[in-house]
Coordinates of C-alpha atoms and ligand atoms in Angstrom, one line a residue:
M26 CA 27.0 8.7 13.7
A27 CA 26.7 11.5 11.5
N28 CA 23.6 14.0 11.8
N29 CA 20.7 14.0 9.6
I30 CA 20.7 16.5 6.9
Q31 CA 17.6 18.9 7.4
A32 CA 15.7 21.0 4.8
I33 CA 16.5 24.2 4.8
R34 CA 14.4 26.8 7.3
G35 CA 11.2 28.1 5.3
M36 CA 11.4 25.3 2.9
H37 CA 8.7 22.3 3.0
D38 CA 8.5 19.2 1.6
V39 CA 5.1 17.9 0.5
L40 CA 4.0 14.4 1.5
P41 CA 2.5 11.9 -0.1
D42 CA -0.5 12.3 2.3
Q43 CA -0.8 16.1 1.6
T44 CA -0.3 15.7 -2.2
P45 CA -4.1 14.7 -3.2
L46 CA -5.0 18.0 -1.7
W47 CA -2.5 20.0 -3.7
Q48 CA -3.6 17.6 -6.7
Y49 CA -7.0 18.5 -6.1
A50 CA -6.7 22.2 -6.3
E51 CA -4.7 22.3 -9.3
K52 CA -6.8 20.4 -11.5
I53 CA -9.8 22.8 -10.9
I54 CA -7.1 25.7 -11.3
R55 CA -6.4 24.5 -14.8
E56 CA -10.2 23.8 -15.3
V57 CA -11.3 27.4 -14.3
L58 CA -8.4 29.0 -16.3
S59 CA -9.1 27.0 -19.6
G60 CA -13.0 27.8 -19.0
Y61 CA -11.4 31.8 -19.7
G62 CA -9.2 30.7 -22.6
Y63 CA -6.0 30.7 -20.6
S64 CA -2.2 29.1 -21.8
E65 CA 0.3 28.0 -20.0
I66 CA 3.7 29.4 -20.0
R67 CA 6.9 27.7 -18.3
L68 CA 9.4 29.9 -17.1
P69 CA 13.0 29.4 -15.5
I70 CA 13.6 30.0 -11.9
V71 CA 16.7 31.5 -11.7
E72 CA 17.0 35.0 -13.8
K73 CA 19.5 38.0 -14.0
T74 CA 19.3 39.7 -10.8
E75 CA 19.1 43.1 -13.2
L76 CA 15.5 41.6 -14.0
F77 CA 14.0 41.9 -10.6
K78 CA 16.2 45.5 -9.8
R79 CA 14.4 46.8 -12.8
S80 CA 11.2 45.4 -12.4
I81 CA 10.2 45.2 -8.6
G82 CA 11.9 48.1 -7.9
E83 CA 15.8 49.0 -6.0
V84 CA 13.6 50.2 -3.1
T85 CA 11.0 47.6 -2.1
D86 CA 11.4 45.1 0.2
I87 CA 11.7 42.3 -2.2
V88 CA 14.7 43.6 -3.7
E89 CA 16.2 45.3 -0.3
K90 CA 15.9 42.1 1.7
E91 CA 14.0 39.1 0.5
M92 CA 16.3 38.3 -2.7
Y93 CA 18.1 34.7 -2.7
T94 CA 21.1 36.5 -5.3
F95 CA 24.0 34.6 -5.9
D96 CA 26.9 35.0 -8.4
D97 CA 27.3 32.4 -11.1
R98 CA 30.7 30.5 -11.8
N99 CA 31.5 32.9 -14.5
G100 CA 30.8 36.2 -12.2
D101 CA 26.9 37.1 -13.3
S102 CA 24.7 38.0 -10.8
L103 CA 21.7 35.5 -10.9
T104 CA 18.7 35.4 -8.3
L105 CA 15.9 32.7 -7.4
R106 CA 12.8 34.2 -8.9
P107 CA 11.0 35.9 -5.9
E108 CA 7.7 36.3 -8.3
G109 CA 6.7 35.4 -11.4
T110 CA 5.6 38.4 -13.4
A111 CA 9.3 39.7 -14.4
G112 CA 10.3 36.8 -16.0
C113 CA 6.8 36.3 -17.8
L114 CA 7.3 39.6 -19.2
R115 CA 11.0 39.2 -20.0
A116 CA 10.1 36.0 -21.9
C117 CA 7.2 37.6 -23.8
L118 CA 9.6 40.4 -24.7
E119 CA 12.2 38.0 -25.7
H120 CA 9.9 36.0 -27.9
G121 CA 8.2 38.6 -29.9
L122 CA 5.0 37.8 -28.2
L123 CA 3.6 41.1 -27.3
H124 CA 3.7 42.7 -30.6
N125 CA 0.5 43.2 -31.8
Q126 CA -0.9 40.6 -29.9
V127 CA -3.2 40.0 -26.8
H128 CA -2.0 36.8 -24.4
R129 CA -3.9 35.7 -21.4
L130 CA -1.4 33.4 -19.5
W131 CA -0.6 31.3 -16.3
Y132 CA 2.4 29.9 -14.7
Y133 CA 2.3 27.6 -11.6
G134 CA 5.3 27.1 -9.4
A135 CA 8.4 28.0 -6.4
M136 CA 8.9 31.4 -5.8
Y137 CA 11.7 32.5 -3.1
R138 CA 12.1 35.1 -0.5
H139 CA 13.9 35.4 2.1
E140 CA 11.7 35.9 4.9
R141 CA 11.2 35.2 8.6
P142 CA 9.2 31.8 8.2
Q143 CA 5.9 31.7 10.0
K144 CA 2.6 30.3 9.3
G145 CA 1.9 31.3 5.6
R146 CA 5.3 32.5 5.0
Y147 CA 8.0 30.9 3.9
R148 CA 11.0 31.2 1.8
Q149 CA 10.2 28.6 -0.8
F150 CA 6.4 29.1 -1.9
I151 CA 4.4 28.0 -4.9
Q152 CA 2.4 30.7 -6.5
L153 CA -0.3 30.6 -9.3
G154 CA 0.6 33.7 -11.8
V155 CA -1.8 34.9 -14.1
E156 CA -0.7 37.6 -16.8
T157 CA -2.8 39.3 -19.4
Y158 CA -1.1 41.3 -22.2
G159 CA -2.1 43.7 -24.6
M160 CA -5.6 44.5 -23.5
S161 CA -6.3 48.5 -22.2
A162 CA -10.2 48.2 -21.4
P163 CA -10.7 47.6 -17.8
D164 CA -12.7 44.5 -19.1
I165 CA -9.5 42.6 -18.5
D166 CA -9.4 43.9 -14.8
A167 CA -12.9 42.6 -13.9
E168 CA -12.2 39.0 -16.0
L169 CA -9.2 38.4 -14.0
I170 CA -11.6 39.2 -10.5
L171 CA -14.6 37.2 -12.2
L172 CA -12.2 33.9 -12.6
M173 CA -10.9 34.2 -9.3
D174 CA -14.5 34.5 -7.7
R175 CA -15.2 31.4 -10.1
L176 CA -12.4 29.7 -8.5
W177 CA -13.5 29.9 -5.0
K178 CA -16.9 29.1 -5.2
R179 CA -15.2 25.9 -7.2
L180 CA -12.8 25.1 -4.6
G181 CA -15.9 25.6 -2.0
I182 CA -13.8 28.4 -0.1
R183 CA -15.9 31.7 -1.6
D184 CA -17.2 32.7 2.1
K185 CA -13.7 32.6 3.3
V186 CA -12.4 35.5 1.3
S187 CA -13.4 38.8 0.5
L188 CA -12.4 41.6 -2.3
Q189 CA -10.7 44.8 -1.5
L190 CA -10.2 47.2 -4.5
N191 CA -8.2 50.7 -5.3
S192 CA -7.1 52.5 -8.1
L193 CA -3.4 53.9 -8.2
G194 CA -4.0 56.0 -11.2
S195 CA -1.7 57.1 -14.0
I196 CA 2.2 57.3 -13.1
A197 CA 1.6 60.9 -13.5
E198 CA -1.2 61.2 -11.3
R199 CA 0.6 59.3 -8.8
L200 CA 3.5 61.4 -8.9
V201 CA 1.1 64.5 -8.1
Y202 CA 0.0 62.6 -5.4
R203 CA 3.0 61.7 -4.0
D204 CA 4.1 65.1 -3.8
S205 CA 1.1 65.7 -1.4
L206 CA 2.0 62.4 0.2
V207 CA 5.1 63.3 1.6
S208 CA 4.1 66.8 2.5
Y209 CA 1.5 65.1 4.7
F210 CA 4.0 63.0 6.5
Q211 CA 6.4 65.6 7.1
Q212 CA 3.8 67.0 9.4
H213 CA 4.0 63.8 11.3
L214 CA 7.4 62.8 11.6
E215 CA 7.2 61.7 15.0
Q216 CA 4.5 59.4 14.5
L217 CA 6.4 57.8 12.2
D218 CA 8.4 54.3 12.3
E219 CA 12.2 54.1 11.0
D220 CA 11.2 52.1 8.1
S221 CA 8.6 54.5 7.2
L222 CA 11.2 57.7 7.4
R223 CA 13.5 55.7 5.2
R224 CA 10.4 55.4 2.6
L225 CA 9.5 58.8 3.2
K226 CA 12.7 59.6 0.9
T227 CA 12.5 56.2 -1.2
N228 CA 8.7 55.1 -1.6
P229 CA 6.1 57.1 0.3
L230 CA 3.4 55.0 -1.0
R231 CA 4.8 52.2 0.5
I232 CA 4.1 53.8 3.7
L233 CA 0.5 53.2 3.6
D234 CA 1.3 49.3 3.3
T235 CA 2.9 49.6 6.8
K236 CA 1.7 46.4 9.1
N237 CA 2.6 48.6 12.3
P238 CA -0.6 49.2 14.3
A239 CA 0.9 52.5 16.0
M240 CA 0.9 53.9 13.0
K241 CA -2.7 53.1 11.9
D242 CA -3.9 56.7 12.7
V243 CA -1.7 58.4 10.8
V244 CA -2.1 56.3 8.0
A245 CA -5.9 57.0 8.2
N246 CA -5.7 60.2 8.1
A247 CA -3.3 60.7 5.0
P248 CA -4.7 62.4 2.0
E249 CA -6.3 59.8 -0.4
L250 CA -5.2 58.9 -3.8
M251 CA -9.0 58.1 -5.6
A252 CA -9.4 61.6 -4.4
T253 CA -7.2 63.3 -6.7
L254 CA -7.4 60.8 -10.0
G255 CA -8.3 62.2 -13.3
E256 CA -11.2 61.5 -15.5
E257 CA -9.8 58.6 -17.5
S258 CA -8.5 56.7 -14.2
L259 CA -11.9 57.2 -12.5
T260 CA -14.1 56.1 -15.2
H261 CA -11.5 52.8 -15.9
F262 CA -11.9 51.9 -11.9
K263 CA -15.9 52.6 -12.6
T264 CA -16.5 50.3 -15.2
I265 CA -14.8 47.6 -13.1
T266 CA -16.9 48.0 -9.9
T267 CA -20.2 48.5 -12.5
L268 CA -19.5 45.2 -13.9
L269 CA -18.9 43.7 -10.4
D270 CA -21.9 44.9 -8.9
N271 CA -23.7 43.8 -12.0
V272 CA -22.7 39.9 -11.9
G273 CA -23.1 40.5 -7.8
I274 CA -19.4 40.5 -6.8
G275 CA -19.2 42.2 -3.6
Y276 CA -16.0 44.8 -3.0
E277 CA -14.7 46.7 -0.4
I278 CA -12.9 50.3 -1.9
N279 CA -9.7 50.3 0.1
T280 CA -7.9 53.4 -0.9
R281 CA -4.8 52.5 1.5
L282 CA -4.5 49.7 -0.8
V283 CA -0.9 50.4 -2.8
R284 CA 0.8 46.8 -3.0
G285 CA 4.0 46.0 -2.6
L286 CA 5.6 46.7 -5.7
D287 CA 6.4 49.5 -7.7
Y288 CA 5.5 48.9 -11.2
Y289 CA 1.5 49.1 -10.6
S290 CA -1.0 51.7 -12.3
K291 CA -4.6 52.4 -12.2
T292 CA -6.4 48.5 -10.7
V293 CA -4.8 47.1 -7.9
F294 CA -6.9 44.3 -6.1
E295 CA -6.6 41.6 -3.2
W296 CA -8.4 38.7 -2.1
V297 CA -8.1 38.6 1.6
T298 CA -9.0 36.2 4.5
T299 CA -9.5 36.6 8.5
E300 CA -8.5 32.9 8.9
L301 CA -4.6 33.3 8.5
G302 CA -3.5 35.9 10.9
S303 CA -1.4 38.6 9.5
Q304 CA -0.8 36.7 6.6
G305 CA -4.4 37.8 5.2
T306 CA -3.7 38.2 1.2
V307 CA -4.1 34.7 -0.6
C308 CA -4.5 36.2 -4.0
A309 CA -2.8 39.9 -5.1
G310 CA -2.8 41.9 -8.4
G311 CA -3.6 44.9 -10.5
R312 CA -2.5 46.5 -13.8
Y313 CA 0.6 47.2 -14.6
D314 CA 1.3 48.7 -17.9
G315 CA 4.2 50.8 -17.3
L316 CA 6.3 47.7 -16.5
I317 CA 6.7 46.5 -20.2
E318 CA 8.7 50.0 -21.2
Q319 CA 10.4 49.8 -18.1
L320 CA 11.7 46.3 -19.4
G321 CA 12.3 48.1 -22.7
G322 CA 9.4 47.1 -24.9
K323 CA 7.1 49.6 -26.5
P324 CA 3.8 50.8 -24.8
N325 CA 1.6 48.4 -24.1
H326 CA -1.1 47.0 -21.8
A327 CA -0.6 44.5 -19.1
V328 CA -2.9 43.3 -16.0
G329 CA -2.2 40.0 -13.9
F330 CA -2.3 38.5 -10.0
A331 CA -0.7 36.2 -8.3
M332 CA -2.1 33.8 -5.5
G333 CA 0.1 31.9 -3.3
M334 CA -1.0 28.3 -3.1
E335 CA 0.1 27.4 0.6
R336 CA -2.2 30.2 2.0
L337 CA -4.8 28.6 -0.4
L338 CA -4.1 25.1 1.0
A339 CA -4.5 26.3 4.5
L340 CA -8.3 27.7 3.6
M341 CA -8.8 24.3 2.3
E342 CA -7.8 22.5 5.0
T343 CA -10.6 22.0 6.8
L344 CA -13.0 20.7 3.9
E345 CA -14.2 17.6 3.5
L346 CA -12.4 16.3 -0.3
P347 CA -13.5 12.9 -2.1
V348 CA -10.7 10.6 -1.5
E349 CA -9.4 9.0 -4.4
P350 CA -7.7 5.6 -3.8
V351 CA -3.9 5.2 -4.6
V352 CA -4.8 1.6 -5.5
D353 CA -7.8 0.2 -7.1
V354 CA -5.9 -3.4 -7.2
Y355 CA -3.4 -5.4 -5.1
L356 CA -1.6 -8.0 -6.4
I357 CA -0.6 -11.1 -4.1
R358 CA 2.5 -13.3 -5.4
V359 CA 3.4 -16.2 -3.3
G360 CA 5.8 -18.9 -4.7
E361 CA 8.8 -18.6 -7.2
Q362 CA 6.5 -19.5 -10.6
A363 CA 3.8 -16.8 -9.1
T364 CA 6.1 -14.2 -8.5
Q365 CA 7.6 -14.7 -11.9
Q366 CA 4.3 -14.8 -13.5
G367 CA 2.3 -12.3 -11.7
F368 CA 5.2 -9.4 -12.9
Y369 CA 4.0 -9.9 -16.5
L370 CA 0.2 -10.9 -15.7
A371 CA 0.2 -7.1 -14.1
E372 CA 1.6 -5.6 -16.9
A373 CA -0.9 -7.5 -19.5
I374 CA -3.7 -5.9 -17.1
R375 CA -2.5 -2.6 -17.0
N376 CA -1.7 -2.9 -21.2
Q377 CA -5.6 -3.6 -21.5
I378 CA -7.1 -1.4 -18.6
A379 CA -5.7 1.7 -19.0
G380 CA -6.3 3.8 -16.0
L381 CA -6.3 0.8 -13.5
K382 CA -4.2 1.3 -10.7
L383 CA -2.4 -1.6 -9.9
Q384 CA 0.2 -2.5 -7.4
V385 CA 2.1 -5.7 -7.1
D386 CA 3.4 -6.4 -3.5
C387 CA 7.1 -6.5 -4.4
V388 CA 7.7 -7.4 -0.9
G389 CA 6.4 -10.9 -0.4
G390 CA 6.0 -13.1 2.9
S391 CA 2.8 -15.5 3.5
F392 CA -0.6 -14.8 1.6
K393 CA -2.2 -13.7 4.9
S394 CA 0.7 -10.5 5.4
Q395 CA 0.1 -9.6 2.0
F396 CA -3.6 -9.9 2.3
K397 CA -3.3 -7.6 5.3
K398 CA -1.3 -4.7 3.2
A399 CA -3.6 -5.5 0.3
D400 CA -6.3 -4.2 3.0
K401 CA -4.3 -1.5 3.9
S402 CA -3.4 -0.3 0.6
G403 CA -7.3 0.9 -0.3
A404 CA -7.4 -1.2 -2.8
S405 CA -11.0 -2.7 -3.9
Y406 CA -9.8 -6.1 -5.3
A407 CA -6.7 -8.5 -4.4
L408 CA -5.8 -10.4 -7.3
I409 CA -4.0 -13.7 -5.6
L410 CA -1.6 -15.8 -7.5
G411 CA 0.1 -18.9 -6.2
D412 CA 2.0 -21.7 -7.8
D413 CA -1.0 -23.7 -8.2
E414 CA -2.8 -21.0 -10.2
A415 CA 0.1 -19.9 -11.8
S416 CA 0.9 -23.3 -13.4
R417 CA -2.9 -23.3 -14.8
G418 CA -2.8 -19.8 -15.9
E419 CA -5.4 -18.9 -13.2
V420 CA -5.4 -16.3 -10.7
S421 CA -7.7 -15.8 -7.6
I422 CA -9.8 -12.5 -7.2
K423 CA -11.3 -11.6 -4.0
S424 CA -13.3 -8.6 -3.1
L425 CA -12.0 -6.5 -0.4
R426 CA -14.9 -4.2 0.3
D427 CA -17.8 -6.6 0.5
Q428 CA -18.4 -10.1 1.2
Q429 CA -18.4 -11.7 -2.0
E430 CA -17.1 -14.9 -2.2
Q431 CA -13.3 -15.3 -3.4
Q432 CA -13.4 -16.7 -7.1
V433 CA -10.6 -18.6 -9.1
L434 CA -10.8 -17.4 -12.9
S435 CA -8.6 -17.8 -15.9
Q436 CA -6.2 -14.6 -16.0
T437 CA -8.1 -13.7 -19.3
A438 CA -11.6 -14.1 -17.8
A439 CA -10.0 -12.0 -14.6
I440 CA -9.0 -9.4 -16.7
E441 CA -12.3 -9.0 -18.4
F442 CA -14.0 -8.9 -14.9
L443 CA -11.6 -5.9 -13.7
Q444 CA -12.6 -4.6 -17.1
I445 CA -15.9 -4.7 -16.5
A446 CA -15.7 -3.7 -12.7
F447 CA -13.4 -0.5 -13.5
L448 CA -15.5 0.3 -16.1
N449 CA -16.5 4.5 -16.0
Ligands
ATP567 P1 2.7 39.9 1.9 O1 2.2 41.4 2.2 O2 2.0 38.8 2.8 O3 4.0 39.8 2.2 P2 3.1 40.3 -1.0 O4 2.8 41.6 -1.1 O5 5.1 40.2 -0.6 O6 2.9 39.7 0.4 P3 2.7 39.3 -3.5 O7 4.2 39.3 -3.6 O8 1.8 40.2 -4.0 O9 2.8 39.1 -1.8 O10 2.6 37.8 -3.8 C1 1.4 37.1 -4.1 C2 0.6 36.0 -3.3 O11 1.9 35.5 -2.7 C3 0.8 36.6 -1.6 O12 -0.7 37.3 -2.0 C4 1.1 35.3 -0.7 O13 -0.5 34.5 -0.9 C5 1.9 34.8 -1.6 N1 3.2 35.0 -0.8 C6 3.9 35.9 -0.8 N2 5.2 35.7 -0.1 C7 4.7 34.7 0.2 C8 5.6 34.0 1.2 N3 7.0 34.0 2.0 N4 5.4 32.5 2.1 C9 4.1 32.4 1.2 N5 3.3 32.8 0.4 C10 3.8 33.7 -0.3
MG568 MG1 6.2 40.2 1.2

């Protein structure tokens, strides 16, 4: 016998018993986003490899070792998107959405990174991405944080996440800081691991992002970027923290927070949890004004974030959520005439009661065995159609959740009965 084919390592199926939780989270996410006036944008999953190299940066983990890159049949190098910011900006530039305009956008979908799979880290994972364009004032940075604060509350997990904030300053300020960081680490070369020695030449700020516990001390004593920021960057940052103070959102200023990607400037933030081991970042983002020019646009402003859905759902796993039944009414058919007529009766009911969840038994069997399935389906009512009822234009109805007697009604009266029962 041939071996069963299995899913690709790190890429998961979401089975029907898990989809209600996903749908619940997705519904609340949509509601919160629309409450702030955000619009959805839908983007391709595959982009030219060049787009990610130019935006994310050649010397980042993603571009160096995580991308799913392949040659198209005509020889173009394409990549499964590892994140959404680059594609979103590419689309907005391509369609002229950034010219003298302000946008608040979101997208939702699969991202691909060739990482070592473990809890909270997969090769295909779902992100909610939120991107805003055209706004330089710190209010929009703060709005994104308020929006997420509201989302955590709506989802019932506010106590499981906390906010970390930092400012990376302007690109010029970062260059100056970069030099002082390089000279600091050069005095402590013996404490750097292999990755960090390499980054010292390519992307020294990323050393601060190390997850190696042995380097904790050397990183803790490194000079702080915050201390070297100029007036404008500091004011921008201060405005955000004041807005957060005024609405009562707590945060920790983490001067080591640099983010993995190259394109951030000024604000960076992460929502973190202690409940998911080393996969502790659930949502991360910041300001990336410079990326627009890097991708060929005119100088402009951009702030955004991405949230990992699998990590979010892992935080929601322990919550008791309202369970909605998949089926409201289950139609049992026994006999040849009943089997035919029942099919059309079901359509007539669906025509008249939009939103009713009606399932027809398409396997058959005795009344008893179909009743068992009706019960198991979670439906509140069974409709029972035998040939006798069918020949008289009737149908029986039985409540599956209380002791009410089964009653025989004309099919028209049965529809009216259900209309009243499921009126909400
Ligand atoms: P990490 O430090 O955990 O690798 P990252 O900095 O690479 O995260 P981002 O690129 O900022 O992550 O992506 C934003 C969010 O997407 C993360 O905070 C996380 O919730 C989620 N995410 C990133 N990579 C993965 C992955 N491989 N599997 C599942 N979720 C992921
Ligand atoms: Mg990563």
